[in-house]
Short mmCIF file of C-alpha atoms in Angstrom, two decimals:
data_model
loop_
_atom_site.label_atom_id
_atom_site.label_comp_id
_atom_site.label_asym_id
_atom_site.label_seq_id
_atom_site.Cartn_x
_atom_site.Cartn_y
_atom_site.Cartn_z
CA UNK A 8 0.00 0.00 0.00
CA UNK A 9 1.33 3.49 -0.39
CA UNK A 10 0.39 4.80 2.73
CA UNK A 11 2.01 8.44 1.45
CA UNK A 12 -0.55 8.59 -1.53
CA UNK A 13 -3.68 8.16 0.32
CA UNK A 14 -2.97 10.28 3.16
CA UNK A 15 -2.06 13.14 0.62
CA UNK A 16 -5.84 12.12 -1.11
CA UNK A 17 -7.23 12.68 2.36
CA UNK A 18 -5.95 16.07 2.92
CA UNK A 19 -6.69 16.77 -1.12
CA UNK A 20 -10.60 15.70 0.08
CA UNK A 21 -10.67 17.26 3.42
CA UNK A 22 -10.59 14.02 5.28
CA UNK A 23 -9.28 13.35 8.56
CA UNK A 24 -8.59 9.45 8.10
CA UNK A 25 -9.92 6.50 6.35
CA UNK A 26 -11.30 3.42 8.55
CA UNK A 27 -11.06 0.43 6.59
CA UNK A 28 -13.18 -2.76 8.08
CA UNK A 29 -14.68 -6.01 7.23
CA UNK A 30 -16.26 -9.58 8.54
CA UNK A 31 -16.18 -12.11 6.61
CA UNK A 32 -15.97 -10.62 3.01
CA UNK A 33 -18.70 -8.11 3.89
CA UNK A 34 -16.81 -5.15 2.49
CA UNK A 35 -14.79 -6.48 -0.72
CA UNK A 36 -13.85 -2.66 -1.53
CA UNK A 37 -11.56 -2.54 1.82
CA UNK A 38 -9.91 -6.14 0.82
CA UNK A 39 -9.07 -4.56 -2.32
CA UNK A 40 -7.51 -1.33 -0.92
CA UNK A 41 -5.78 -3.44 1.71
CA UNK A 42 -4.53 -6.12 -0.59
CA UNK A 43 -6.75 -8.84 0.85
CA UNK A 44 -7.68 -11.64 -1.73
CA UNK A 45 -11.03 -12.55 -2.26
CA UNK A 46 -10.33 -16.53 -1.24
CA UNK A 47 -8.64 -15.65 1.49
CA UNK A 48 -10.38 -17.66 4.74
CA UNK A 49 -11.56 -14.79 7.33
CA UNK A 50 -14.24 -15.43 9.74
CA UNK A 51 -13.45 -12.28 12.34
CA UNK A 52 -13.70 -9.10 12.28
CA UNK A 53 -10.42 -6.44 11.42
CA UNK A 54 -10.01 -2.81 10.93
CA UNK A 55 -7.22 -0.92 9.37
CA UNK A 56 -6.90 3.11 10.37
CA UNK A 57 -5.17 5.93 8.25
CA UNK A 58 -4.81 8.92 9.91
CA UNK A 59 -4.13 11.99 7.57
CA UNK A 60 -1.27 12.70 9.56
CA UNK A 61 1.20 9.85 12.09
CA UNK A 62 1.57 6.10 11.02
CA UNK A 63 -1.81 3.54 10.50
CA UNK A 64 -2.98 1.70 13.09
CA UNK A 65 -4.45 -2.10 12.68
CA UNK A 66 -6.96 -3.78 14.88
CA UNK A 67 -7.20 -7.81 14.50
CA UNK A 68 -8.65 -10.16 16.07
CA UNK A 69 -6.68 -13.09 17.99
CA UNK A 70 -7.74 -16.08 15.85
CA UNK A 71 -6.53 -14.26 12.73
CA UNK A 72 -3.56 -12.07 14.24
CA UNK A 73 -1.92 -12.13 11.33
CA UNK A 74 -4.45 -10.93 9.02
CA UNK A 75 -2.77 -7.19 7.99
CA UNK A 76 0.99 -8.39 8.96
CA UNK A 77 1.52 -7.54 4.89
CA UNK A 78 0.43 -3.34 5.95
CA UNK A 79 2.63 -1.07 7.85
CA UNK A 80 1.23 0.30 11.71
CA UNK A 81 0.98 -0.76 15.02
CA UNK A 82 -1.32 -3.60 15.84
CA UNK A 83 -3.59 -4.17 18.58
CA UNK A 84 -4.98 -7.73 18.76
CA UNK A 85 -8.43 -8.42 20.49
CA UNK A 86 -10.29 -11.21 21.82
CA UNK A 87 -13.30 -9.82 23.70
CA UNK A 88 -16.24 -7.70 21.92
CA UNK A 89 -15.25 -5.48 25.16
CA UNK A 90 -11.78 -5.30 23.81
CA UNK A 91 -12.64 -4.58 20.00
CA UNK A 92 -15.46 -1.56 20.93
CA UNK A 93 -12.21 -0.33 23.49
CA UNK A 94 -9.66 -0.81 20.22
CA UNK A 95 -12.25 1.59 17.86
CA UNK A 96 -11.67 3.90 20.49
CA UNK A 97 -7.83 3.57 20.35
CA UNK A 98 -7.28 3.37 16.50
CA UNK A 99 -9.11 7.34 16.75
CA UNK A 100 -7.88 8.82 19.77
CA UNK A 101 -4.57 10.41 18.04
CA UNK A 102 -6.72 11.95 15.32
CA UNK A 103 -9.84 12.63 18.14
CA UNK A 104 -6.53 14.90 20.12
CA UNK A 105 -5.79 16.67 17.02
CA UNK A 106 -9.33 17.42 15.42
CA UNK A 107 -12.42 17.22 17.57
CA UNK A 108 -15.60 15.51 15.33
CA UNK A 109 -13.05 14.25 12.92
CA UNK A 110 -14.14 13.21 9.25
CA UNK A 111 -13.49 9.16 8.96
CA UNK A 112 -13.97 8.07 5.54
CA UNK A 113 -15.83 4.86 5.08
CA UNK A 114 -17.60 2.66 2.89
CA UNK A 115 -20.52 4.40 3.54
CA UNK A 116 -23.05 6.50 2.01
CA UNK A 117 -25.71 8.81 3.74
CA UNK A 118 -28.78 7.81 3.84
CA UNK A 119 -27.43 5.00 1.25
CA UNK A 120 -27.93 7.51 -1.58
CA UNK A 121 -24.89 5.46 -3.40
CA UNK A 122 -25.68 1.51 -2.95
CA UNK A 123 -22.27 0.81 -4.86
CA UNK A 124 -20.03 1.81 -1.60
CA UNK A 125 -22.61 1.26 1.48
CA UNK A 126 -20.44 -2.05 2.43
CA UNK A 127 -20.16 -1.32 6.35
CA UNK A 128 -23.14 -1.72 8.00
CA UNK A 129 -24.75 1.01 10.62
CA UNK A 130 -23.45 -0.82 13.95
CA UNK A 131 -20.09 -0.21 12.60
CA UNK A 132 -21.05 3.79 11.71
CA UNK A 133 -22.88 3.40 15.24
CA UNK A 134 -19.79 2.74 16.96
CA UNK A 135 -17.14 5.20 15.07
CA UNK A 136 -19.89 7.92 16.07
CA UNK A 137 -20.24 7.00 19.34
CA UNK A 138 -15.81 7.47 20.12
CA UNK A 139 -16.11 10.78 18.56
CA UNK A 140 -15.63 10.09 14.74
CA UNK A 141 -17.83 11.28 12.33
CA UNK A 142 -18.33 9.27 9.06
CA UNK A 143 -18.21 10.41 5.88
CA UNK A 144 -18.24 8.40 2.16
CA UNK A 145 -15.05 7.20 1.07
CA UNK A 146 -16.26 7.10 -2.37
CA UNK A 147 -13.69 9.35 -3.91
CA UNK A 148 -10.82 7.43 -2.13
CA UNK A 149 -12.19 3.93 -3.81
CA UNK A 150 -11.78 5.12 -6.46
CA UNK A 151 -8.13 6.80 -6.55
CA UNK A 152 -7.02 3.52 -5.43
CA UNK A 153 -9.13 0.96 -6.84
CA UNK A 154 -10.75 2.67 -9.79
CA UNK A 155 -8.16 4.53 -11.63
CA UNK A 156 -6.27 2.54 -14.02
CA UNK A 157 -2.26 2.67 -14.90
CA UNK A 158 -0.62 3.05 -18.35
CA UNK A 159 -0.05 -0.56 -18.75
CA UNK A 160 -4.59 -1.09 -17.99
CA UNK A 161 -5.08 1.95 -21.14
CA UNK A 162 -3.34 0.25 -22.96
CA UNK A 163 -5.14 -3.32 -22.70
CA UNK A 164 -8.28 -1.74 -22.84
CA UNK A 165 -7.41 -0.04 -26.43
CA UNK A 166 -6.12 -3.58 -27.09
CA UNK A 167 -9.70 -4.58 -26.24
CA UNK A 168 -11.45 -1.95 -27.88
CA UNK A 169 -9.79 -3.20 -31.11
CA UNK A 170 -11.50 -6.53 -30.44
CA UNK A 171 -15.02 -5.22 -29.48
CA UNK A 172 -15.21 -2.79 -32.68
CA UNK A 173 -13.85 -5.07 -35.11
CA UNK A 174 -16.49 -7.52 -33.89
CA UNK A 175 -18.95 -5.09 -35.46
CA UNK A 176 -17.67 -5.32 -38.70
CA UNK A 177 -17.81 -9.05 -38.29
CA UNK A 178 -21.39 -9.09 -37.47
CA UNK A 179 -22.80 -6.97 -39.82
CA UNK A 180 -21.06 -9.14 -42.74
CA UNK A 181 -21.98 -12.04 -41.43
CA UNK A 182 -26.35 -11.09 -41.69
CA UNK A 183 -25.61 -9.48 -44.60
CA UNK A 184 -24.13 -12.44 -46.32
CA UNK A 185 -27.22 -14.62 -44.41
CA UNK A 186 -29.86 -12.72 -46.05
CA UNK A 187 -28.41 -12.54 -49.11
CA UNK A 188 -28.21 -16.16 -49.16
CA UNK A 189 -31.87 -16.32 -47.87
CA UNK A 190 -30.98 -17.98 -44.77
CA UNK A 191 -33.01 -16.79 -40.79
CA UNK A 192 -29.96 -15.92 -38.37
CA UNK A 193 -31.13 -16.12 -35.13
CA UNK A 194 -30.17 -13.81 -32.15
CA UNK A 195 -28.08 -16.91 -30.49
CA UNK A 196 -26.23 -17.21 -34.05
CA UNK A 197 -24.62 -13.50 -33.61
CA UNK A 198 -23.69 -14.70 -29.95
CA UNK A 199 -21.63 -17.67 -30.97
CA UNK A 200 -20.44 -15.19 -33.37
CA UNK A 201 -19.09 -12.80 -31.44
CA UNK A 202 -18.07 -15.00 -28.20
CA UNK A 203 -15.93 -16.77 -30.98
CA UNK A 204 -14.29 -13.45 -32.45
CA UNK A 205 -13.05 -12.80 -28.40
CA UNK A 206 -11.91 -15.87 -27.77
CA UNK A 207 -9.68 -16.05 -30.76
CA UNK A 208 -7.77 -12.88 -29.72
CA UNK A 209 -7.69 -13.98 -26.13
CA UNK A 210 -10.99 -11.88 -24.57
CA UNK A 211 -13.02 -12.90 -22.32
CA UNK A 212 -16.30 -11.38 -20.51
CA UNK A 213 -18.48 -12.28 -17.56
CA UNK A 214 -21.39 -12.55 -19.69
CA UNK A 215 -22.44 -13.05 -23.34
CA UNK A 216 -23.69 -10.15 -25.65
CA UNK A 217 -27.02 -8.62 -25.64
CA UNK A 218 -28.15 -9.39 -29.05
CA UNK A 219 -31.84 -7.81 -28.76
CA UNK A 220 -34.17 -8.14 -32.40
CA UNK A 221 -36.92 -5.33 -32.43
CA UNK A 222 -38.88 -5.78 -28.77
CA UNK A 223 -36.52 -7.47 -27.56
CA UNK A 224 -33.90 -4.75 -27.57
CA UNK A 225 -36.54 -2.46 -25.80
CA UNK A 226 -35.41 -4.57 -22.67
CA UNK A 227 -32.16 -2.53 -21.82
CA UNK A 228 -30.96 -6.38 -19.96
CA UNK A 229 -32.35 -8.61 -22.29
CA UNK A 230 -30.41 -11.71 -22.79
CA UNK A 231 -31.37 -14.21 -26.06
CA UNK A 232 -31.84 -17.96 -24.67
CA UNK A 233 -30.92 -20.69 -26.95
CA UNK A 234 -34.10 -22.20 -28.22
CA UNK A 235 -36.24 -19.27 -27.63
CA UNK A 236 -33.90 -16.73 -29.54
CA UNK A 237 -35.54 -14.51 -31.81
CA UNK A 238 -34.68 -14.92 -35.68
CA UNK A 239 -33.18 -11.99 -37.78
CA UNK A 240 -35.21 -11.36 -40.68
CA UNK A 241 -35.21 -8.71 -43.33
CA UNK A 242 -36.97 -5.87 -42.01
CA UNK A 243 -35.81 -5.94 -38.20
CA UNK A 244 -33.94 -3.40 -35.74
CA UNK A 245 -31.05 -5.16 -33.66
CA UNK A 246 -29.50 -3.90 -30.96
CA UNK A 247 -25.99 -5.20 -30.17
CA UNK A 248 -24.34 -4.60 -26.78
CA UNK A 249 -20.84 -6.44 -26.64
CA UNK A 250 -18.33 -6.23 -23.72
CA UNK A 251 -14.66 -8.09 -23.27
CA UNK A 252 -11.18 -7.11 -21.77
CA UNK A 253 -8.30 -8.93 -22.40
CA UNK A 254 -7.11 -12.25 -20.62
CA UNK A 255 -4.82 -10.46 -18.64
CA UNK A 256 -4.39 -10.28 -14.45
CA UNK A 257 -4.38 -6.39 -15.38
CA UNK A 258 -7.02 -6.53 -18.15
CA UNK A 259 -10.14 -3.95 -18.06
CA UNK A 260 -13.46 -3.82 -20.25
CA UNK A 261 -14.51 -2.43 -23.05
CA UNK A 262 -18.44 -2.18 -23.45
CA UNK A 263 -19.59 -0.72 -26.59
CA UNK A 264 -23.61 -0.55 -27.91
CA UNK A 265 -24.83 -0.05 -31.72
CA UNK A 266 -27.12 -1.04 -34.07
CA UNK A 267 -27.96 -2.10 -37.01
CA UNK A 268 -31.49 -2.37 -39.88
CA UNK A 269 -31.73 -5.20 -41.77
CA UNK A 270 -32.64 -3.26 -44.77
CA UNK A 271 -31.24 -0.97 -47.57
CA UNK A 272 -32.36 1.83 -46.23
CA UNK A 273 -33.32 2.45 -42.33
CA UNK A 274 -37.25 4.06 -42.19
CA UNK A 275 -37.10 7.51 -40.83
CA UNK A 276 -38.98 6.55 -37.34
CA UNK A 277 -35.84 4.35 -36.75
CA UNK A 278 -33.52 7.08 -37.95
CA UNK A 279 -35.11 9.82 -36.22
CA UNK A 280 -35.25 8.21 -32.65
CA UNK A 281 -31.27 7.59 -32.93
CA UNK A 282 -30.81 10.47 -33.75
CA UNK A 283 -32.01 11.80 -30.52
CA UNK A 284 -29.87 9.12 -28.68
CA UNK A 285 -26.94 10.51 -30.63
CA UNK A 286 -27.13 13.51 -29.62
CA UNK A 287 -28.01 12.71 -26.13
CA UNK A 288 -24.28 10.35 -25.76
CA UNK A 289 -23.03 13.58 -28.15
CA UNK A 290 -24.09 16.27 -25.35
CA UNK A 291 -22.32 13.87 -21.96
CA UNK A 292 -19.08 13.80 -24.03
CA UNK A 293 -19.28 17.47 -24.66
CA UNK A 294 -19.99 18.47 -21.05
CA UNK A 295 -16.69 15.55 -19.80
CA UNK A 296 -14.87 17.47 -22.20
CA UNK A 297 -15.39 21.05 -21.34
CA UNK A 298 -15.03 20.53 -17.67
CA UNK A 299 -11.59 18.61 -17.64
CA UNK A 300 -10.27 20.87 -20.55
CA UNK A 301 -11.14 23.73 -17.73
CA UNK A 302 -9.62 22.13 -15.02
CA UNK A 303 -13.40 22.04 -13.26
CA UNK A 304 -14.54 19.37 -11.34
CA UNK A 305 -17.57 17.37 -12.66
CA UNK A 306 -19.49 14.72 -10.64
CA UNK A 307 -21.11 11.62 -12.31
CA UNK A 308 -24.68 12.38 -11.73
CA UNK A 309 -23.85 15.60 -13.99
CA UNK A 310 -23.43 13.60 -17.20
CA UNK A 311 -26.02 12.20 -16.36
CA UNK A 312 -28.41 15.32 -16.53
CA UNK A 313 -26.73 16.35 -19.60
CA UNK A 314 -27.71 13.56 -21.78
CA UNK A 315 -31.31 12.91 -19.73
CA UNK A 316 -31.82 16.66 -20.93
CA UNK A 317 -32.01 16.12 -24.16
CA UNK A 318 -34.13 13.08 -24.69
CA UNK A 319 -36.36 14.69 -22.22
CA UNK A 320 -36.83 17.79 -24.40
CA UNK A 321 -37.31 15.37 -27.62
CA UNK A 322 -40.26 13.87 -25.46
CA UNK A 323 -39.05 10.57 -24.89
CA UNK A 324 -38.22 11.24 -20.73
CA UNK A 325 -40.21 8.39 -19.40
CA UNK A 326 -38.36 6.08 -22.15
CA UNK A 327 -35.03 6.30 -21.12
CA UNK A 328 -35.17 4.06 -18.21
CA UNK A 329 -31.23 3.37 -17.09
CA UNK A 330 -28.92 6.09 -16.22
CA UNK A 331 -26.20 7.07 -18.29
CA UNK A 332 -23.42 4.99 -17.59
CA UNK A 333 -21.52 2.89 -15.74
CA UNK A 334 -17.49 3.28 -14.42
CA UNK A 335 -15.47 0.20 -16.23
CA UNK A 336 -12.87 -1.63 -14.83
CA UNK A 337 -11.47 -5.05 -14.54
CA UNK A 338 -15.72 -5.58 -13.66
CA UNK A 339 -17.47 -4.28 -16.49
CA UNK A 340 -19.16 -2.16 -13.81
CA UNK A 341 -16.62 -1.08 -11.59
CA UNK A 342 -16.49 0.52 -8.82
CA UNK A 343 -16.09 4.64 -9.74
CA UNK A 344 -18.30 7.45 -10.44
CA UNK A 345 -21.38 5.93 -12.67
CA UNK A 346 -22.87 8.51 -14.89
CA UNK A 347 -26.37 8.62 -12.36
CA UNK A 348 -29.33 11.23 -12.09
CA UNK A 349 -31.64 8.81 -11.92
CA UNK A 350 -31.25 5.32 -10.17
CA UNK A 351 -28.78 7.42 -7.68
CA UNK A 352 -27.32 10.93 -7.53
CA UNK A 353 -23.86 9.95 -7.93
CA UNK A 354 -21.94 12.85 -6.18
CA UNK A 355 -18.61 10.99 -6.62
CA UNK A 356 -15.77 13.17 -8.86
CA UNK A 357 -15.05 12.08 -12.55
CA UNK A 358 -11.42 11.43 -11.63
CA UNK A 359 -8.18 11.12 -13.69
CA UNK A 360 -7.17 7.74 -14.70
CA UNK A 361 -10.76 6.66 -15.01
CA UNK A 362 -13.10 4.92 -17.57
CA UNK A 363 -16.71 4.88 -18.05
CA UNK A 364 -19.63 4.35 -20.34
CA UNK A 365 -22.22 6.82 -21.72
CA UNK A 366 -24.96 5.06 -23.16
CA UNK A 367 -28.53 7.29 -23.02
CA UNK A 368 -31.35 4.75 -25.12
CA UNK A 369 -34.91 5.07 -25.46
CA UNK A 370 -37.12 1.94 -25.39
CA UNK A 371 -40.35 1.53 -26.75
CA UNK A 372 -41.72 -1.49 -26.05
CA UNK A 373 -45.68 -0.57 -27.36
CA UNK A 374 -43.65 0.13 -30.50
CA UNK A 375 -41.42 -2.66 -30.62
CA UNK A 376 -38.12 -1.02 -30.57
CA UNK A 377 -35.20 0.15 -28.82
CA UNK A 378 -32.52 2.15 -29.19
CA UNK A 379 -29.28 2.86 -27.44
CA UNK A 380 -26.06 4.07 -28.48
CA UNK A 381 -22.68 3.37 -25.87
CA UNK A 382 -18.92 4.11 -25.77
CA UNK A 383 -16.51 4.65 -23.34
CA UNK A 384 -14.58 7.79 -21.69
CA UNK A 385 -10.93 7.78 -20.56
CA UNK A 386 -9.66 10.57 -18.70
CA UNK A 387 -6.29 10.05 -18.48
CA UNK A 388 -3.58 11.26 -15.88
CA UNK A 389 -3.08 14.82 -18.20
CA UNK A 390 -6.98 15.52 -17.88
CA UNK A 391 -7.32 14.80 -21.90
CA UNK A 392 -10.56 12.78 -23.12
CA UNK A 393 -10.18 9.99 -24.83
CA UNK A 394 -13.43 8.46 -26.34
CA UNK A 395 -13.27 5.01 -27.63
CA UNK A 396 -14.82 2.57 -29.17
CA UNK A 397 -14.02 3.51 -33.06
CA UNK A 398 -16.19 6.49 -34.99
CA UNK A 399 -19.18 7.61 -33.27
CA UNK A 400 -22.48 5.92 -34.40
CA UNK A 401 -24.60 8.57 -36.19
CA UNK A 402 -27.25 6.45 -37.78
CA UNK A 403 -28.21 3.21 -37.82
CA UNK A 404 -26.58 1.25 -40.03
CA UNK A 405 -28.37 0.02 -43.20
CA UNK A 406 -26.85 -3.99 -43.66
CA UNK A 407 -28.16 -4.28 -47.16
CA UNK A 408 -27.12 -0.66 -48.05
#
């Protein structure tokens, strides 16, 4: 851990220390911070305290005594529940002497406004509260130092993003060629397709595409099932939402959305509702863009409003029923700022050395169509924006054109 970094991230947020706890895998986002593995066998409780200021302190229990030996600070080992309420009081009381009501970051969120960090539970807040701490979300420090992403991670995921828009190119030949030679694709076909195209160049994802024919793509999760897949006809609207990062320890996502009209020429209701989701992705990008290239901060639930705006104003507010996006990471949600208005207000900062989607859609399901439109944003360690996922999707594209 460098101990250094976050304590100069808690005086660049105004925070007095960060607790760190977890039972029994209850809080992955402090085993991550802390270097804990997932499969590692922990049935007791443990706390690990930075102080903005003096050396950590770490709090164990005595079955597991050696459970932070791997992090620098003095350790207090308990047994009794007597013990561990009288060690919360002792991991604080340098930090109580210099601040009085001190801010202790946790993985909490007031009145659990952001679900994504509420891992500690309100005993825990309970207790910090009742030695004289008073906690605050650590949501910003997650993700400086579990979010962000190194030169060696942009780089994979521009590896990936090769992968996941060449697969587009794949597809679309592929129907075009099948209803040319009169053949029925099926929803399931594209699937294999595309699961095939990342596993040849070593990709892999935690779930298949979303390969959603008319109606079907009006469910922003709909997933085909083999058997009971849709066929692809001439005619149809498909949605295609494909994620994959490389098969690599430090390998991160690319998620990418766009569609397609199995036609020469796409019918102006089609073209005219994209359009509206173009410009919608169009207008987050531009506000990402003119607040890093100020040197403004910008939190996620901003991008949000900024592409809810304008589908709003086209009239289709009640049809855009997701927020905007999602932060990416070696999860293909991770665990930074998500683009939110809606599900959440996601106050978190759009940091440096983070990636995320912005993919606004409008579904209409009494109409049998959706539409969505999704790339990703890097803003890398310089403040520039980086978009990716190849040339922006302006209309739909026409497979028989």
């Amino acid at each position: 851990m460098d101990i250094p970094a976050i304590q100069s991230a808690l005086a660049e947020f105004g925070i007095d220390a960060w607790l760190l706890a977890d039972f029994r895998g209850s809080n992955p986002l402090a085993q991550k911070v802390v270097g804990i593995p997932p499969t590692a066998h922990q049935t007791r409780r443990w706390m690990y305290f930075i102080p903005r200021v003096g050396q950590p302190k770490k709090l164990v229990h005595r079955v597991e005594a050696g459970t932070l030996d791997h992090v620098p600070g003095e350790k207090r080992v308990f047994l009794k529940w007597q013990e561990f309420e009288a060690g919360v009081a002792w991991l604080l009381a340098e930090t109580l002497m210099q601040t009085p009501r001190p801010k202790i970051a946790m993985e909490y969120s007031p009145r659990n406004a952001i679900p994504y960090i509420s891992r500690v539970d309100a005993g825990t807040v309970e207790l910090v509260r009742a030695v004289g701490g008073e906690p605050v979300s650590s949501g910003d420090l997650i993700q400086q130092f579990e979010a962000t992403w190194n030169d060696e991670q942009w780089a994979l995921h521009q590896t990936a993003e090769h992968v996941t828009t060449s697969a587009y190119d794949l597809v679309w030949d592929y129907l075009r060629q099948q209803l040319l030679d009169s053949k029925t694709p099926t929803e399931c076909d594209v699937q294999d397709l595309i699961m095939a195209h990342f596993k040849r160049h070593n990709c892999v994802t935690d779930h298949p595409p979303i390969i959603g024919v008319n109606g079907n793509g009006a469910d922003p999760h709909y997933s085909p099932e083999r058997g009971k897949d849709a066929p692809i006809r001439p005619g149809d609207l498909l949605l295609v939402d494909l994620w994959c990062k490389v098969d690599h320890p430090l390998g991160v996502y690319s998620d990418l959305t766009r569609m397609a009209y199995l036609g020469h020429e796409v019918p102006q209701k089609h073209a005219g509702i994209f359009a509206v989701v173009a410009m919608a992705r169009d207008a987050g990008i531009a506000l990402v863009r003119e607040r890093f290239s100020q040197n403004q901060p910008l939190a996620g639930w901003e991008v949000d409003a900024a592409t809810r705006r304008v589908i709003e104003n086209a009239g289709y507010g009640e049809a855009f029923c997701h927020r905007t996006g999602h932060n990416i990471g070696a999860s293909t949600h991770g665990n930074g700022a998500h683009m939110d208005n809606l599900e959440t207000r996601d106050e978190r900062r759009v940091l440096r050395r983070t990636c995320f989607s912005i993919e606004p859609g409008i579904y209409l399901p009494d109409q049998n169509a959706g539409y969505r439109s999704e790339i990703n944003v890097f803003v890398d360690g310089e403040g520039s924006v980086h978009v990716t996922g190849g040339q922006l999707q302006r209309e739909i594209v026409a497979v028989l054109g």
